[in-house]
Coordinates of N, CA and C in Angstrom, one line a residue:
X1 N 30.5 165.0 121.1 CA 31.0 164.9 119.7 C 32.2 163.9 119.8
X2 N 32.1 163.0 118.8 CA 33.3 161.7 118.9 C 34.7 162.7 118.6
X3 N 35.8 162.5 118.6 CA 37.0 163.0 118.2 C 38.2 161.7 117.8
X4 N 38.4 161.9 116.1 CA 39.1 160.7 115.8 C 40.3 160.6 116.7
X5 N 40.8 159.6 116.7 CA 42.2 159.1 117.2 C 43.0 160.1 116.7
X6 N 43.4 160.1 115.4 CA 44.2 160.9 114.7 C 44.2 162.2 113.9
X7 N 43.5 163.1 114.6 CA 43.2 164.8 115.0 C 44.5 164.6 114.6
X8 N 45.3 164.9 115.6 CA 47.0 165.5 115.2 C 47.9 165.3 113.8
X9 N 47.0 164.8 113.5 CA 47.8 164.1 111.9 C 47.3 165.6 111.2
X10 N 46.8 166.4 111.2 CA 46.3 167.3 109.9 C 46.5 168.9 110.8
X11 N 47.3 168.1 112.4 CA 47.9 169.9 112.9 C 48.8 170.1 113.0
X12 N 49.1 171.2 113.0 CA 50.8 172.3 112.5 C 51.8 171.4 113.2
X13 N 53.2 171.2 112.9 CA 54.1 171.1 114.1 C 54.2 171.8 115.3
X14 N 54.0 173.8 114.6 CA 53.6 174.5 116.1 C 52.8 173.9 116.7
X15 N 51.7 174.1 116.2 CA 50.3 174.1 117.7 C 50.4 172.9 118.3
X16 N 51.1 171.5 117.6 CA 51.3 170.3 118.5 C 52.3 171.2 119.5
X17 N 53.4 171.6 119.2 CA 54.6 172.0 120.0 C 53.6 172.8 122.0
X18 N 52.9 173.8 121.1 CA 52.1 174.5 122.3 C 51.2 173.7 122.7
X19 N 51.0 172.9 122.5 CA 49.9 172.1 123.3 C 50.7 171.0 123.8
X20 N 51.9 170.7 123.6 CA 52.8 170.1 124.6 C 53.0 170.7 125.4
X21 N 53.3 172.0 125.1 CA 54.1 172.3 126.3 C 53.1 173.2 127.2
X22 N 51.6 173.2 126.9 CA 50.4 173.5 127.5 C 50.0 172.3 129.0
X23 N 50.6 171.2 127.9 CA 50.1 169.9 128.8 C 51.4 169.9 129.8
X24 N 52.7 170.1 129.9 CA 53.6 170.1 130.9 C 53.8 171.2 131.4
X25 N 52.8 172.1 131.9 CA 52.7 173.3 132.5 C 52.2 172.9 133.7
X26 N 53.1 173.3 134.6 CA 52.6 173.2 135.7 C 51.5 173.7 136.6
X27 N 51.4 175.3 135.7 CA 50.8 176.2 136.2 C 49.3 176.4 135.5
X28 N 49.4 175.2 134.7 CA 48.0 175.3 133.8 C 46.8 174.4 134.5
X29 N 45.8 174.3 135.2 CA 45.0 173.1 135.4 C 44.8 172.7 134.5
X30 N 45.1 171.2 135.0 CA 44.3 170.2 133.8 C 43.1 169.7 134.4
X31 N 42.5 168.6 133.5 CA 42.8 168.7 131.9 C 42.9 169.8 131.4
X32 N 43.9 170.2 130.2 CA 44.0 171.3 129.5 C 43.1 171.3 128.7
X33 N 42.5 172.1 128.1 CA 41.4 172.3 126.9 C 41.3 173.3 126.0
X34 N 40.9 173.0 124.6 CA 41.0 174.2 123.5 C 40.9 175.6 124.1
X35 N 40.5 175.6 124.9 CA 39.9 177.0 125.4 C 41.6 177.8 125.7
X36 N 42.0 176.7 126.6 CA 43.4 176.9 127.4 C 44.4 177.0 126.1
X37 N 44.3 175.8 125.3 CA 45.2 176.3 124.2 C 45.0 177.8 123.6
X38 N 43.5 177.7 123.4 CA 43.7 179.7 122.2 C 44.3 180.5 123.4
X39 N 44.1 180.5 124.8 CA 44.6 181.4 125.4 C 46.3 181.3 125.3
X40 N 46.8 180.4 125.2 CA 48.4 179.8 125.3 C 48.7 180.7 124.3
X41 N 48.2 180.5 123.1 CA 48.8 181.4 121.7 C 48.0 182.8 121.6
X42 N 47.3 183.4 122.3 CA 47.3 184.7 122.3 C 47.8 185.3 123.5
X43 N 48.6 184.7 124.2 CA 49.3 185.2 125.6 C 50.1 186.0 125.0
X44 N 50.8 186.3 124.3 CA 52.0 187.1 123.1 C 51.2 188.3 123.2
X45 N 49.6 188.3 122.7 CA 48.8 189.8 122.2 C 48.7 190.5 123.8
X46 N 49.1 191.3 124.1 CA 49.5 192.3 124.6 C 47.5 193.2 125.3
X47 N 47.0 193.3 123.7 CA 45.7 194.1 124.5 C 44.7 193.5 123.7
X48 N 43.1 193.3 124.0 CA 41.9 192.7 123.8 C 41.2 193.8 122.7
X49 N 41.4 195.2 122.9 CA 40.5 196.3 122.6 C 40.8 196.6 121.4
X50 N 41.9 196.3 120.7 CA 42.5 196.4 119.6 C 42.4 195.0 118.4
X51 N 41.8 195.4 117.5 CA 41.7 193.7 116.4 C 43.1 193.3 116.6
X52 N 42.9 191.8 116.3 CA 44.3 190.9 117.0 C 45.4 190.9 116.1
X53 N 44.6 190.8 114.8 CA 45.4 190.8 113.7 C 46.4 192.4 113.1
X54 N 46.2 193.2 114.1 CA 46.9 194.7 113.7 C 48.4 194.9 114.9
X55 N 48.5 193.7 115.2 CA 49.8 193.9 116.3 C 50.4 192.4 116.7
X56 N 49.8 190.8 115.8 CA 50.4 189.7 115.9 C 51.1 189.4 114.7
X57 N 51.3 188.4 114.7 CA 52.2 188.0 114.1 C 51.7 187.1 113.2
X58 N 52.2 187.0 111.9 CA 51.6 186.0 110.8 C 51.7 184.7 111.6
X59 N 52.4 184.3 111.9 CA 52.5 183.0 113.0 C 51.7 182.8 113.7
X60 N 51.1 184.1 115.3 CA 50.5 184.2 115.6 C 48.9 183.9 115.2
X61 N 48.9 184.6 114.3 CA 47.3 184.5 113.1 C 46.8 183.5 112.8
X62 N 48.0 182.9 112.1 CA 47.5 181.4 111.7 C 47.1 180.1 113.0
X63 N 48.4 180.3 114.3 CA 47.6 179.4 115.0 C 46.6 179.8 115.9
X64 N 46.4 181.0 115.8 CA 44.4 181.1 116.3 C 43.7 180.9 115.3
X65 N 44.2 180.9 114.1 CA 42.7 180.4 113.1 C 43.0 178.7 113.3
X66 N 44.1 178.0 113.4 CA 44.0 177.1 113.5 C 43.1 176.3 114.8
X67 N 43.1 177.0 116.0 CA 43.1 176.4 117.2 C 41.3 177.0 117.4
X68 N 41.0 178.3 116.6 CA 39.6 178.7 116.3 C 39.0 177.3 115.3
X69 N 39.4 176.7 114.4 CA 39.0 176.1 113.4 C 38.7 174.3 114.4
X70 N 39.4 174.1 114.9 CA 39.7 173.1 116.2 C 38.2 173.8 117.0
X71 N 38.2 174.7 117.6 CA 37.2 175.2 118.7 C 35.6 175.0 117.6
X72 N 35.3 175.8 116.6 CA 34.5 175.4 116.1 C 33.9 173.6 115.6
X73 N 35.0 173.2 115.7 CA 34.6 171.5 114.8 C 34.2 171.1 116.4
X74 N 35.0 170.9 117.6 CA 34.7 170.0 118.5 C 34.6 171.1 119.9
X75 N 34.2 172.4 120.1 CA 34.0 172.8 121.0 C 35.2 173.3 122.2
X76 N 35.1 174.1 122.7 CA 36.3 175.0 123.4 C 36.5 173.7 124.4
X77 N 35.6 173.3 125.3 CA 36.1 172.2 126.3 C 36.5 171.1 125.8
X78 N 36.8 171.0 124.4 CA 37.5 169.4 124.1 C 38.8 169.4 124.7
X79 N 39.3 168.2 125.7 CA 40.4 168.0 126.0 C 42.0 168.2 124.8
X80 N 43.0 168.6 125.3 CA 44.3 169.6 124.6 C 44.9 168.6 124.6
X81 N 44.5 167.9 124.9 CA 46.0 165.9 124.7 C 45.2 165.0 123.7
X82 N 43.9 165.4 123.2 CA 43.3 164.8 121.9 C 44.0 165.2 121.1
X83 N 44.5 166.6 120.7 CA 45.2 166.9 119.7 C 46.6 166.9 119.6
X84 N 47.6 166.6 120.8 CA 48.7 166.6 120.6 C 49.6 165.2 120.3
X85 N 50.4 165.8 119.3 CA 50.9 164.5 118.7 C 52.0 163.8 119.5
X86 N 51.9 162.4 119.5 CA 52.4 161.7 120.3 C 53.8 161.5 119.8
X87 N 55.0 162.2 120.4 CA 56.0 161.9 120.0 C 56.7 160.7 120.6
X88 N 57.8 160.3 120.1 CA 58.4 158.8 121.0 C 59.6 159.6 121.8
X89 N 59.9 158.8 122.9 CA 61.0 159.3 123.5 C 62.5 158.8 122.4
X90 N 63.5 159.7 123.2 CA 64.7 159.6 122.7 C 65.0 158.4 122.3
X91 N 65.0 157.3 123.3 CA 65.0 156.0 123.6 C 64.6 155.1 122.4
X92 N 63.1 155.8 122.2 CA 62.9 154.6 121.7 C 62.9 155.2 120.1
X93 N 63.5 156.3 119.4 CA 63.5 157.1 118.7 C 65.3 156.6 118.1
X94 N 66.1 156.3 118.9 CA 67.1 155.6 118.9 C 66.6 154.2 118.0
X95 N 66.1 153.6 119.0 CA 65.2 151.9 118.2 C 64.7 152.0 117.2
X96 N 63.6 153.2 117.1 CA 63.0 153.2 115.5 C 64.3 153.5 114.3
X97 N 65.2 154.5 114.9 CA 66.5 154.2 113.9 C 66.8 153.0 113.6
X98 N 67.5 152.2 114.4 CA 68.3 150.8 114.1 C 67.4 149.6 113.5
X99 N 66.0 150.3 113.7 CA 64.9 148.8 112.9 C 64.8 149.5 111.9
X100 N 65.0 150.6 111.1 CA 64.3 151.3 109.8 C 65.5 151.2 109.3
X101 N 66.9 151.2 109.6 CA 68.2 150.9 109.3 C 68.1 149.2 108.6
X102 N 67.6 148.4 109.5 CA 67.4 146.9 109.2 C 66.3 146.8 108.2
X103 N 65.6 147.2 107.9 CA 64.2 147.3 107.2 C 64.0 148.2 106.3
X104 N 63.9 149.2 106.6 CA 63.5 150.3 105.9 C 62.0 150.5 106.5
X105 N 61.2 151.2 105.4 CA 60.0 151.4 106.0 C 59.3 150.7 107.2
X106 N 58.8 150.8 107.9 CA 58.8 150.1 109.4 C 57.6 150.4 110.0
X107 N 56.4 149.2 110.4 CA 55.6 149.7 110.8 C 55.8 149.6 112.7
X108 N 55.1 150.1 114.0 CA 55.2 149.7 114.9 C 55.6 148.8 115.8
X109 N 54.2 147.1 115.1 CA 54.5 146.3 115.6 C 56.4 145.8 114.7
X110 N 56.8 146.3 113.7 CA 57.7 145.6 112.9 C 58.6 146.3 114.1
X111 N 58.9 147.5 114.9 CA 60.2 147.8 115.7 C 60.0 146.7 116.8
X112 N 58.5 146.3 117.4 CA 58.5 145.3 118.1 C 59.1 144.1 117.8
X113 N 58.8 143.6 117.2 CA 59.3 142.0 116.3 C 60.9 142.2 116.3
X114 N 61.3 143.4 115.3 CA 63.1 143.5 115.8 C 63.0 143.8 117.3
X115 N 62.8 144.4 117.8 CA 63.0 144.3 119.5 C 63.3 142.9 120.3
X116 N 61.9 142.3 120.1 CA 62.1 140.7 120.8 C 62.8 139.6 119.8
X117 N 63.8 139.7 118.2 CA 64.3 139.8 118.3 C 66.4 139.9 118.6
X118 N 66.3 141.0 119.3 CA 67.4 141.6 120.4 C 68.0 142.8 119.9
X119 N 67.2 143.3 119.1 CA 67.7 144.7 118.6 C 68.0 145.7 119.8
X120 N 66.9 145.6 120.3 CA 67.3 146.5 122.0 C 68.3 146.1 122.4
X121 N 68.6 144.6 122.7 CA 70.0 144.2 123.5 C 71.0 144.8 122.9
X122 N 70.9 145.0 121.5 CA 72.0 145.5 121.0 C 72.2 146.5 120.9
X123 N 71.4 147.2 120.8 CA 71.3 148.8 121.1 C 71.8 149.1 122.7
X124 N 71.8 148.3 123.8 CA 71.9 148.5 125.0 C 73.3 147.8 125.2
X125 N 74.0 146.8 124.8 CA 75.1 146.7 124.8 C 76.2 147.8 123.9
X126 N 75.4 148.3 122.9 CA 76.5 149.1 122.2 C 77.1 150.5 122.7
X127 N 75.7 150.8 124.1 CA 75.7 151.4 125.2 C 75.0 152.9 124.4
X128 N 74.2 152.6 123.1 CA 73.2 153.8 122.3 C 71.9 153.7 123.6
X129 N 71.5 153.0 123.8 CA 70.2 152.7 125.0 C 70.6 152.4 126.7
X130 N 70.6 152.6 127.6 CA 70.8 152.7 129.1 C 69.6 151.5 129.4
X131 N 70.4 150.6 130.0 CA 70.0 149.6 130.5 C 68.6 149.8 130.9
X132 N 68.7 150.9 131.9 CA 67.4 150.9 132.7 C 66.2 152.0 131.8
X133 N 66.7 151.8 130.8 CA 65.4 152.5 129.8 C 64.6 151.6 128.7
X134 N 64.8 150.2 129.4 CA 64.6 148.9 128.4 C 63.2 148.5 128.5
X135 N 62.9 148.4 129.6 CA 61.5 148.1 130.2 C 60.4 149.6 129.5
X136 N 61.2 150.7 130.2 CA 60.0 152.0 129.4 C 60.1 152.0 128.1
X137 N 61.2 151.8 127.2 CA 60.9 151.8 125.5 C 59.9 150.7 125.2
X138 N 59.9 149.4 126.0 CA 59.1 148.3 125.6 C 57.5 149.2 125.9
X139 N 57.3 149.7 127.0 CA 55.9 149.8 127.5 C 55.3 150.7 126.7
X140 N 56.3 152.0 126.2 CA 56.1 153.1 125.7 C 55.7 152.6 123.9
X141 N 56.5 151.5 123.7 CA 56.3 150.9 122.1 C 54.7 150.7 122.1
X142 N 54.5 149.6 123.2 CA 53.4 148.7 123.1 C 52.1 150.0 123.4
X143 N 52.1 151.4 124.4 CA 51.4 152.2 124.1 C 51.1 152.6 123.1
X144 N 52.0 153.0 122.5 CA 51.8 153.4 120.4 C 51.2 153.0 119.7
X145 N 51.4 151.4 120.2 CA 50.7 150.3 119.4 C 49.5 150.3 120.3
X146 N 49.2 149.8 121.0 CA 48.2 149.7 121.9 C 46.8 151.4 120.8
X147 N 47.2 152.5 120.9 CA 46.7 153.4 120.7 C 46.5 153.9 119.4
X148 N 47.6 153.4 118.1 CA 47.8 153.6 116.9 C 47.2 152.4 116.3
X149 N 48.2 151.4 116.2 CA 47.4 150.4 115.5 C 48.8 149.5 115.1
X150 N 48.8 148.4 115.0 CA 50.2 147.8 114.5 C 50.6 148.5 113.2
X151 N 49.7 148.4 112.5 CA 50.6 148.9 111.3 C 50.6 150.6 110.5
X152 N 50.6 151.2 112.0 CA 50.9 153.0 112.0 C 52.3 152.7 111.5
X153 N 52.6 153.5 110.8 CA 54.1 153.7 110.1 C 55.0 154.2 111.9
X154 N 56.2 153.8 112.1 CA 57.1 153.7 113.1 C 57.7 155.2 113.1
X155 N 58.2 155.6 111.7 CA 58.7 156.6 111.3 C 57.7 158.4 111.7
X156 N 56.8 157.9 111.9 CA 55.6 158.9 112.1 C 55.7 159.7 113.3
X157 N 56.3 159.3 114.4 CA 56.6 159.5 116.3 C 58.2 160.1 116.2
X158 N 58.6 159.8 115.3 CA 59.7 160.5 115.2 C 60.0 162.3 114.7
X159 N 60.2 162.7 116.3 CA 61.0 164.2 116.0 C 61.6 165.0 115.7
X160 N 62.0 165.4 114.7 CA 63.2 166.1 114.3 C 63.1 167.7 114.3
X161 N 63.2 167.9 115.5 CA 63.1 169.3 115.7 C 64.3 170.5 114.6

């Protein structure tokens, strides 16, 4: 079964959250897969013998119907990094500020173009960016783009926990 690019666009902030932090588990083998996710969010339910729903949590409930509704469309072994949304580092989450600051609405390749340019330099002399995180915000940009599309909105990768 094909799996669009952009699965994560239409899932929770939770279940992206748990299926991050599914994928940087040490203790989890990867690839991680739906299967591993439903178990991640009923690790909380305590016992199997009892309906799930008489001792979880509304929270709980919804992201197993969600992560059930996931398992039905594309199967328990679909890989857990199809669905999780690709956030930007701090770094380069700094840069999408100062180009959407200069711009406004902002697509990908548009933080590139301010990038090359010297938005970065400036950001790196103003001492907001660390020299040696200049090369990974470029590589990490050009993945987004590389994977999204030039004109994925910029503002999209941005976290605001």
């Amino acid at each position: 079964m094909i799996i669009a690019n952009d699965i994560f666009e239409n899932l929770s902030e939770e279940l992206s959250t748990v299926i991050g932090a599914l994928l940087n588990d040490e203790a989890v083998s990867q690839p991680a897969t739906l299967a591993d996710v439903r178990e991640a969010v009923l690790a909380e339910v305590k016992t199997t013998t009892i309906p799930l729903n008489r001792f979880s949590s509304d929270r709980i409930q919804q992201l197993r119907d969600e992560v059930d509704a996931l398992i039905d469309e594309y199967g328990d072994d679909a890989l857990a990094v199809r669905f999780f949304k690709p956030w930007a580092s701090a770094a380069l989450q700094r840069l999408i500020d100062a180009a959407r600051d200069e711009v406004g609405e902002l697509t990908l390749s548009g933080v590139l173009e301010a990038t090359q340019r010297g938005l970065l330099a400036d950001l790196i002399a103003e001492g907001e960016i660390a020299d040696d995180e200049a090369q990974t915000v470029i590589a990490e940009l050009q993945a987004l783009i590389d994977q999204h599309g030039t004109d994925a909105l910029a503002e999209d990768f941005i976290h605001e926990p």
